[in-house]
């Protein structure tokens, strides 16, 4: 299923793919371009190119349409992909409907900070993005309006994450509808518009890029958080790296190429396709991710992919788009030292045993560690941590003198593993 | 073979002995279990490894606890020694027993617990198990002393050595954790040399059980005992052997309704009052108390005085009662309260007492028919007073035939007619007493006298008793001419009769050697010349044999 199909599957009324033109692939509100370019690479899935503005007056105008702008709307949603190629100096219009009096607008403000705004004679609502848009990094934007006959709120999303810093803070329009507005425009508005209820002149981003913008009206406009995140954002995000479908071993080899790297701020860092062998595991060997990256790893298959962070890897944001599951683990080390309580000497050859207790991810009784201490009295084992794991652990040395009484290892196993010195009491 | 070959452990914690005859210390058991418990995974039939709960704990090398569900059974316990095993959260304890000492010959020690033989007449330890001769250790084994959460008779046991032909011995011990020690010493019993099969035929040796009055010391007053043994035709030492036979290891005999192997004798006595629904019945089991004051005993002798009395018992289980505790009869349902303190009694190794080979030193309360005793024997009555039988000596005159007239008197060169002299004249028509100057102490309580009358005749008179200087006679006429004045002679006719048999005898209590004058005459169908001689009555009695010289 293509990304375009996913969008239409959510009941969008209009969809401008911007893959070579500004045609409406669902409705008939084809856009009119003013100096738009379609030569740059797409910034989202299911497109080859994107719409681009490189001059202040560039725009795509959408014909006035009842279910977009030309009516009072009790429920409305607009979403799409946008990227700026530079920090914008004056504020820019990403998408907007209306003028200085009533508007529905995505604004790129100073320092590339986002403002999601609706204006009406009876209210002005602004939601502020929590992250300045990094240049040359695509973002998915979404804004949803519900009048007080429905949810009575304005919601805004950045890469599928709801933005909640708003003015007023309650984000409530307290009005039945959003008054009809003037035509929708991508880029430079033809007329005067408003920001915060105050008339300003907005122009097109330089450069600004767009893919896959869609509008909803009515019940379909009330998109859920999950629909915004998992369908509109995650399914449209382009990966920096793709680990293609193959055997587990081959996919591991492919992934190991990126060991000891730091992945950039991106909507999607690594996409992992399905494995030919069903459920599979891959280790991330010292792969770290920019904290602003929206998805670290995405799995597109329908099996279970176990991802193991090791050697400092910090993958934490995952996405599944094919019905499968990602089990995220962190490889930790369990280090148990056995010593004699009387003289603190190390105990060699003691049996160290740890099993899972109830209350964790592992089935109670699952053996975690069953080995003996080495010449330094130490026994270690690797453990792939998912969540805090209660344990039952013990140490015994009853085969040869010096004999010891049973020692207890206490848990749980945490993200940092388990390091413990157990003092054993001689049993002779 | 090693312990791993002889024992196995199931997944459920059952530690069982599978094969072999080797015994192991409790510490070896613990070490073996711990050795298994640090294995990566279980192998074979020993299902313990690192994944298992800790099977055992060692408090000391001799005190081991098995953590639930690990457990041994009674069979497995037979192959363990030198310490204790506690299991089931403390509900079951096998205590370690060490028997030290020395035994004569091949001896099978017995253990009595809760008035029962532990593991029957043929116990698993046989004639000795886990012996350490260098340290005088006769046997070491485990004894179950707590079961199902309750101590077995307060963890008390008694070890017996009752082997035929050897001295008997016993030792009482209260067991606990670790090892408890008992000491047993036996030797050859030189007074028990008869084959047991022979002693088995001595069934005419009998006993009257219960409270018995016997005048053992011949003072005309009975003392009381809890038995009255009759040795029949057997010697006093044979009586001793018979009593050993009844109580030896493996006996099938019973005494006081008990298995002879369990019989010991009187261990305690007390006075009682407030008797109700009485009386008690001898040989019934008495019971008292509860918990730590509980006990049972078999009633061996009863002196019942209505609502009060005295009982003598052998303690069977528990502890002796205390003042005020109510005692209940198991058969009679009689109840009474202990009145005063309990008196405990020490036991001889053989309940009858000690044999010197020819005499008996009786155990407390043991009674024997007076006629079966000699002056060498010593008995102790139920007041624990020593009673010594008088030295009864017998003088025999043999060689008689029916119709002979036999006269035996004190000798003074012939008949000692002035053995005694009258202090009071005999002249009345109804004299009932003969008072003399002094009656010899070895004079029999009943017998005959000759009184020298004033006219010279020697009058025959029987007496029924004497005391001091007075003989008691039946009322008789001593008027003239059958009178006798003061200072007339009186002498004892030790034998003064016409015999109807071939021997005559008399028995007196020996005081000092006495020379006797013996005369035998027969003037009948086969007359003989008068036979006269002297004889000596000593500490062993005496005898003489008439020489029959025909007078035809």
PDB file of C-alpha atoms in Angstrom, chain A residues 98-284:
ATOM      1  CA  UNK A  98      -7.684  33.305   4.975  1.00  0.00           C
ATOM      2  CA  UNK A  99      -6.556  36.837   5.682  1.00  0.00           C
ATOM      3  CA  UNK A 100      -5.931  39.018   8.651  1.00  0.00           C
ATOM      4  CA  UNK A 101      -9.367  38.354  10.098  1.00  0.00           C
ATOM      5  CA  UNK A 102      -9.867  34.672   9.791  1.00  0.00           C
ATOM      6  CA  UNK A 103      -7.189  32.208   8.942  1.00  0.00           C
ATOM      7  CA  UNK A 104      -5.953  28.656   9.209  1.00  0.00           C
ATOM      8  CA  UNK A 105      -2.209  28.834   8.824  1.00  0.00           C
ATOM      9  CA  UNK A 106       1.149  27.071   9.295  1.00  0.00           C
ATOM     10  CA  UNK A 107       3.758  29.770   9.886  1.00  0.00           C
ATOM     11  CA  UNK A 108       7.536  29.412   9.869  1.00  0.00           C
ATOM     12  CA  UNK A 109       8.645  32.050  12.263  1.00  0.00           C
ATOM     13  CA  UNK A 110      11.951  33.542  13.310  1.00  0.00           C
ATOM     14  CA  UNK A 111      14.702  31.016  13.710  1.00  0.00           C
ATOM     15  CA  UNK A 112      12.522  28.486  11.891  1.00  0.00           C
ATOM     16  CA  UNK A 113      10.203  28.145  14.806  1.00  0.00           C
ATOM     17  CA  UNK A 114       6.735  26.942  13.969  1.00  0.00           C
ATOM     18  CA  UNK A 115       3.456  28.605  14.744  1.00  0.00           C
ATOM     19  CA  UNK A 116       0.220  26.777  14.114  1.00  0.00           C
ATOM     20  CA  UNK A 117      -2.518  29.423  14.085  1.00  0.00           C
ATOM     21  CA  UNK A 118      -6.230  29.829  13.554  1.00  0.00           C
ATOM     22  CA  UNK A 119      -7.823  33.235  13.524  1.00  0.00           C
ATOM     23  CA  UNK A 120     -11.471  34.079  13.744  1.00  0.00           C
ATOM     24  CA  UNK A 121     -13.362  37.213  14.662  1.00  0.00           C
ATOM     25  CA  UNK A 122     -14.069  35.593  18.035  1.00  0.00           C
ATOM     26  CA  UNK A 123     -10.736  33.962  18.804  1.00  0.00           C
ATOM     27  CA  UNK A 124      -7.121  33.625  17.945  1.00  0.00           C
ATOM     28  CA  UNK A 125      -5.337  30.424  18.779  1.00  0.00           C
ATOM     29  CA  UNK A 126      -1.643  29.784  18.414  1.00  0.00           C
ATOM     30  CA  UNK A 127       0.298  26.591  19.054  1.00  0.00           C
ATOM     31  CA  UNK A 128       4.081  26.843  19.077  1.00  0.00           C
ATOM     32  CA  UNK A 129       6.368  24.121  17.826  1.00  0.00           C
ATOM     33  CA  UNK A 130       8.743  22.816  20.459  1.00  0.00           C
ATOM     34  CA  UNK A 131      11.578  22.418  17.993  1.00  0.00           C
ATOM     35  CA  UNK A 132      13.066  24.876  15.540  1.00  0.00           C
ATOM     36  CA  UNK A 133      13.000  23.307  12.112  1.00  0.00           C
ATOM     37  CA  UNK A 134      16.450  22.237  11.100  1.00  0.00           C
ATOM     38  CA  UNK A 135      17.416  23.138   7.602  1.00  0.00           C
ATOM     39  CA  UNK A 136      17.259  20.423   4.953  1.00  0.00           C
ATOM     40  CA  UNK A 137      15.393  18.158   7.294  1.00  0.00           C
ATOM     41  CA  UNK A 138      11.807  17.214   6.296  1.00  0.00           C
ATOM     42  CA  UNK A 139       9.091  17.551   8.892  1.00  0.00           C
ATOM     43  CA  UNK A 140       5.512  16.395   8.940  1.00  0.00           C
ATOM     44  CA  UNK A 141       3.075  19.042  10.035  1.00  0.00           C
ATOM     45  CA  UNK A 142      -0.547  18.589  11.008  1.00  0.00           C
ATOM     46  CA  UNK A 143      -3.206  20.894  12.448  1.00  0.00           C
ATOM     47  CA  UNK A 144      -6.724  19.876  13.455  1.00  0.00           C
ATOM     48  CA  UNK A 145      -9.562  22.233  14.407  1.00  0.00           C
ATOM     49  CA  UNK A 146     -12.704  21.197  16.294  1.00  0.00           C
ATOM     50  CA  UNK A 147     -15.385  23.704  17.221  1.00  0.00           C
ATOM     51  CA  UNK A 148     -17.142  23.605  20.538  1.00  0.00           C
ATOM     52  CA  UNK A 149     -19.809  21.360  19.125  1.00  0.00           C
ATOM     53  CA  UNK A 150     -17.140  18.674  19.021  1.00  0.00           C
ATOM     54  CA  UNK A 151     -13.776  18.553  20.753  1.00  0.00           C
ATOM     55  CA  UNK A 152     -13.487  22.341  21.135  1.00  0.00           C
ATOM     56  CA  UNK A 153      -9.770  22.305  20.638  1.00  0.00           C
ATOM     57  CA  UNK A 154      -6.986  23.019  18.254  1.00  0.00           C
ATOM     58  CA  UNK A 155      -4.339  20.315  17.924  1.00  0.00           C
ATOM     59  CA  UNK A 156      -1.012  20.595  16.195  1.00  0.00           C
ATOM     60  CA  UNK A 157       1.580  17.891  15.465  1.00  0.00           C
ATOM     61  CA  UNK A 158       5.201  17.979  14.503  1.00  0.00           C
ATOM     62  CA  UNK A 159       6.473  14.637  13.197  1.00  0.00           C
ATOM     63  CA  UNK A 160       3.463  12.961  14.774  1.00  0.00           C
ATOM     64  CA  UNK A 161       4.118  14.456  18.220  1.00  0.00           C
ATOM     65  CA  UNK A 162       1.407  16.749  19.527  1.00  0.00           C
ATOM     66  CA  UNK A 163       2.601  20.233  20.323  1.00  0.00           C
ATOM     67  CA  UNK A 164       1.016  21.634  23.432  1.00  0.00           C
ATOM     68  CA  UNK A 165       2.632  25.015  24.043  1.00  0.00           C
ATOM     69  CA  UNK A 166      -0.197  27.330  23.114  1.00  0.00           C
ATOM     70  CA  UNK A 167      -1.770  30.677  23.584  1.00  0.00           C
ATOM     71  CA  UNK A 168      -4.283  30.506  25.098  1.00  0.00           C
ATOM     72  CA  UNK A 169      -2.978  27.462  26.870  1.00  0.00           C
ATOM     73  CA  UNK A 170      -6.237  25.529  26.740  1.00  0.00           C
ATOM     74  CA  UNK A 171      -6.288  25.644  22.950  1.00  0.00           C
ATOM     75  CA  UNK A 172     -10.054  25.974  23.008  1.00  0.00           C
ATOM     76  CA  UNK A 173     -11.735  28.070  20.349  1.00  0.00           C
ATOM     77  CA  UNK A 174     -15.036  28.125  22.249  1.00  0.00           C
ATOM     78  CA  UNK A 175     -16.729  28.746  18.972  1.00  0.00           C
ATOM     79  CA  UNK A 176     -18.869  26.522  16.884  1.00  0.00           C
ATOM     80  CA  UNK A 177     -17.062  26.957  13.627  1.00  0.00           C
ATOM     81  CA  UNK A 178     -14.089  28.433  11.959  1.00  0.00           C
ATOM     82  CA  UNK A 179     -15.439  31.238   9.782  1.00  0.00           C
ATOM     83  CA  UNK A 180     -15.054  30.809   6.034  1.00  0.00           C
ATOM     84  CA  UNK A 181     -11.691  31.973   4.802  1.00  0.00           C
ATOM     85  CA  UNK A 182     -10.050  33.030   1.635  1.00  0.00           C
ATOM     86  CA  UNK A 183      -8.289  30.608  -0.652  1.00  0.00           C
ATOM     87  CA  UNK A 184      -5.634  28.145   0.533  1.00  0.00           C
ATOM     88  CA  UNK A 185      -2.081  28.915  -0.516  1.00  0.00           C
ATOM     89  CA  UNK A 186       1.270  27.185  -0.203  1.00  0.00           C
ATOM     90  CA  UNK A 187       4.054  29.719  -0.015  1.00  0.00           C
ATOM     91  CA  UNK A 188       3.567  33.438  -0.559  1.00  0.00           C
ATOM     92  CA  UNK A 189       0.010  34.578   0.360  1.00  0.00           C
ATOM     93  CA  UNK A 190      -1.457  36.843  -2.232  1.00  0.00           C
ATOM     94  CA  UNK A 191      -3.024  39.146   0.304  1.00  0.00           C
ATOM     95  CA  UNK A 192      -2.385  40.450   3.766  1.00  0.00           C
ATOM     96  CA  UNK A 193      -2.578  37.891   6.459  1.00  0.00           C
ATOM     97  CA  UNK A 194      -2.261  37.939  10.210  1.00  0.00           C
ATOM     98  CA  UNK A 195      -0.081  36.421  12.812  1.00  0.00           C
ATOM     99  CA  UNK A 196      -1.480  36.478  16.298  1.00  0.00           C
ATOM    100  CA  UNK A 197      -4.406  38.434  15.085  1.00  0.00           C
ATOM    101  CA  UNK A 198      -2.174  41.195  13.838  1.00  0.00           C
ATOM    102  CA  UNK A 199      -1.818  41.858  10.136  1.00  0.00           C
ATOM    103  CA  UNK A 200       1.574  40.932   8.769  1.00  0.00           C
ATOM    104  CA  UNK A 201       3.077  40.261   5.348  1.00  0.00           C
ATOM    105  CA  UNK A 202       4.150  36.678   4.912  1.00  0.00           C
ATOM    106  CA  UNK A 203       6.130  35.454   1.970  1.00  0.00           C
ATOM    107  CA  UNK A 204       7.280  32.106   0.647  1.00  0.00           C
ATOM    108  CA  UNK A 205      10.092  30.198   2.359  1.00  0.00           C
ATOM    109  CA  UNK A 206      13.400  30.286   0.531  1.00  0.00           C
ATOM    110  CA  UNK A 207      13.722  27.518  -0.190  1.00  0.00           C
ATOM    111  CA  UNK A 208      10.720  25.670   0.919  1.00  0.00           C
ATOM    112  CA  UNK A 209       9.738  22.185  -0.154  1.00  0.00           C
ATOM    113  CA  UNK A 210       6.409  20.409   0.056  1.00  0.00           C
ATOM    114  CA  UNK A 211       5.057  16.852  -0.473  1.00  0.00           C
ATOM    115  CA  UNK A 212       1.793  15.101   0.261  1.00  0.00           C
ATOM    116  CA  UNK A 213      -0.441  17.845   1.667  1.00  0.00           C
ATOM    117  CA  UNK A 214      -4.034  16.847   2.379  1.00  0.00           C
ATOM    118  CA  UNK A 215      -7.156  18.341   3.862  1.00  0.00           C
ATOM    119  CA  UNK A 216     -10.062  16.874   5.772  1.00  0.00           C
ATOM    120  CA  UNK A 217     -13.449  18.237   6.590  1.00  0.00           C
ATOM    121  CA  UNK A 218     -16.139  16.896   8.886  1.00  0.00           C
ATOM    122  CA  UNK A 219     -15.849  13.690  10.889  1.00  0.00           C
ATOM    123  CA  UNK A 220     -12.784  12.487   9.031  1.00  0.00           C
ATOM    124  CA  UNK A 221     -10.979  15.634  10.133  1.00  0.00           C
ATOM    125  CA  UNK A 222     -10.900  14.350  13.708  1.00  0.00           C
ATOM    126  CA  UNK A 223      -7.716  12.359  13.167  1.00  0.00           C
ATOM    127  CA  UNK A 224      -6.454  10.428  16.154  1.00  0.00           C
ATOM    128  CA  UNK A 225      -2.997  10.794  17.576  1.00  0.00           C
ATOM    129  CA  UNK A 226      -2.155   7.367  16.234  1.00  0.00           C
ATOM    130  CA  UNK A 227      -3.396   8.186  12.737  1.00  0.00           C
ATOM    131  CA  UNK A 228      -1.317  11.317  12.653  1.00  0.00           C
ATOM    132  CA  UNK A 229       1.772   9.590  13.996  1.00  0.00           C
ATOM    133  CA  UNK A 230       1.721   6.157  12.518  1.00  0.00           C
ATOM    134  CA  UNK A 231      -0.043   6.751   9.215  1.00  0.00           C
ATOM    135  CA  UNK A 232       0.626  10.323   8.183  1.00  0.00           C
ATOM    136  CA  UNK A 233       4.099  10.654   9.684  1.00  0.00           C
ATOM    137  CA  UNK A 234       5.744   7.266  10.027  1.00  0.00           C
ATOM    138  CA  UNK A 235       4.522   5.882   6.734  1.00  0.00           C
ATOM    139  CA  UNK A 236       5.579   8.964   4.859  1.00  0.00           C
ATOM    140  CA  UNK A 237       9.012   9.425   6.390  1.00  0.00           C
ATOM    141  CA  UNK A 238      12.013   8.843   4.167  1.00  0.00           C
ATOM    142  CA  UNK A 239      14.868   6.838   5.769  1.00  0.00           C
ATOM    143  CA  UNK A 240      18.477   7.902   5.751  1.00  0.00           C
ATOM    144  CA  UNK A 241      19.508   4.252   5.614  1.00  0.00           C
ATOM    145  CA  UNK A 242      17.625   1.205   4.461  1.00  0.00           C
ATOM    146  CA  UNK A 243      18.643  -2.318   5.480  1.00  0.00           C
ATOM    147  CA  UNK A 244      17.117  -4.318   2.718  1.00  0.00           C
ATOM    148  CA  UNK A 245      15.293  -7.587   2.918  1.00  0.00           C
ATOM    149  CA  UNK A 246      17.699 -10.501   3.235  1.00  0.00           C
ATOM    150  CA  UNK A 247      18.831 -13.141   5.676  1.00  0.00           C
ATOM    151  CA  UNK A 248      19.437 -12.155   9.257  1.00  0.00           C
ATOM    152  CA  UNK A 249      23.144 -12.553   8.853  1.00  0.00           C
ATOM    153  CA  UNK A 250      23.287 -10.414   5.730  1.00  0.00           C
ATOM    154  CA  UNK A 251      21.125  -7.742   7.282  1.00  0.00           C
ATOM    155  CA  UNK A 252      23.391  -7.737  10.337  1.00  0.00           C
ATOM    156  CA  UNK A 253      26.378  -7.292   8.109  1.00  0.00           C
ATOM    157  CA  UNK A 254      24.671  -4.417   6.375  1.00  0.00           C
ATOM    158  CA  UNK A 255      23.823  -2.803   9.650  1.00  0.00           C
ATOM    159  CA  UNK A 256      27.320  -3.273  11.023  1.00  0.00           C
ATOM    160  CA  UNK A 257      28.567  -0.895   8.341  1.00  0.00           C
ATOM    161  CA  UNK A 258      27.142   1.851  10.493  1.00  0.00           C
ATOM    162  CA  UNK A 259      28.723   0.698  13.731  1.00  0.00           C
ATOM    163  CA  UNK A 260      30.294   3.464  15.723  1.00  0.00           C
ATOM    164  CA  UNK A 261      28.377   6.208  13.907  1.00  0.00           C
ATOM    165  CA  UNK A 262      26.067   8.928  15.085  1.00  0.00           C
ATOM    166  CA  UNK A 263      22.901   9.160  13.046  1.00  0.00           C
ATOM    167  CA  UNK A 264      21.738  12.616  12.061  1.00  0.00           C
ATOM    168  CA  UNK A 265      18.632  14.493  12.980  1.00  0.00           C
ATOM    169  CA  UNK A 266      16.181  12.989  10.512  1.00  0.00           C
ATOM    170  CA  UNK A 267      12.551  11.996  10.392  1.00  0.00           C
ATOM    171  CA  UNK A 268      13.707   8.389   9.988  1.00  0.00           C
ATOM    172  CA  UNK A 269      17.301   7.262  10.514  1.00  0.00           C
ATOM    173  CA  UNK A 270      17.273   3.609   9.601  1.00  0.00           C
ATOM    174  CA  UNK A 271      14.604   1.555   7.916  1.00  0.00           C
ATOM    175  CA  UNK A 272      14.840  -2.181   8.282  1.00  0.00           C
ATOM    176  CA  UNK A 273      12.912  -4.326   5.906  1.00  0.00           C
ATOM    177  CA  UNK A 274      11.617  -7.790   6.599  1.00  0.00           C
ATOM    178  CA  UNK A 275      13.946 -10.762   7.043  1.00  0.00           C
ATOM    179  CA  UNK A 276      13.643 -13.805   4.842  1.00  0.00           C
ATOM    180  CA  UNK A 277      13.923 -16.033   7.908  1.00  0.00           C
ATOM    181  CA  UNK A 278      10.958 -14.783   9.883  1.00  0.00           C
ATOM    182  CA  UNK A 279      11.586 -13.408  13.365  1.00  0.00           C
ATOM    183  CA  UNK A 280      15.092 -12.109  13.608  1.00  0.00           C
ATOM    184  CA  UNK A 281      17.485 -10.183  15.756  1.00  0.00           C
ATOM    185  CA  UNK A 282      19.889  -7.425  14.898  1.00  0.00           C
ATOM    186  CA  UNK A 283      22.488  -5.828  17.063  1.00  0.00           C
ATOM    187  CA  UNK A 284      23.221  -2.141  17.008  1.00  0.00           C
TER     188      UNK A 284
END
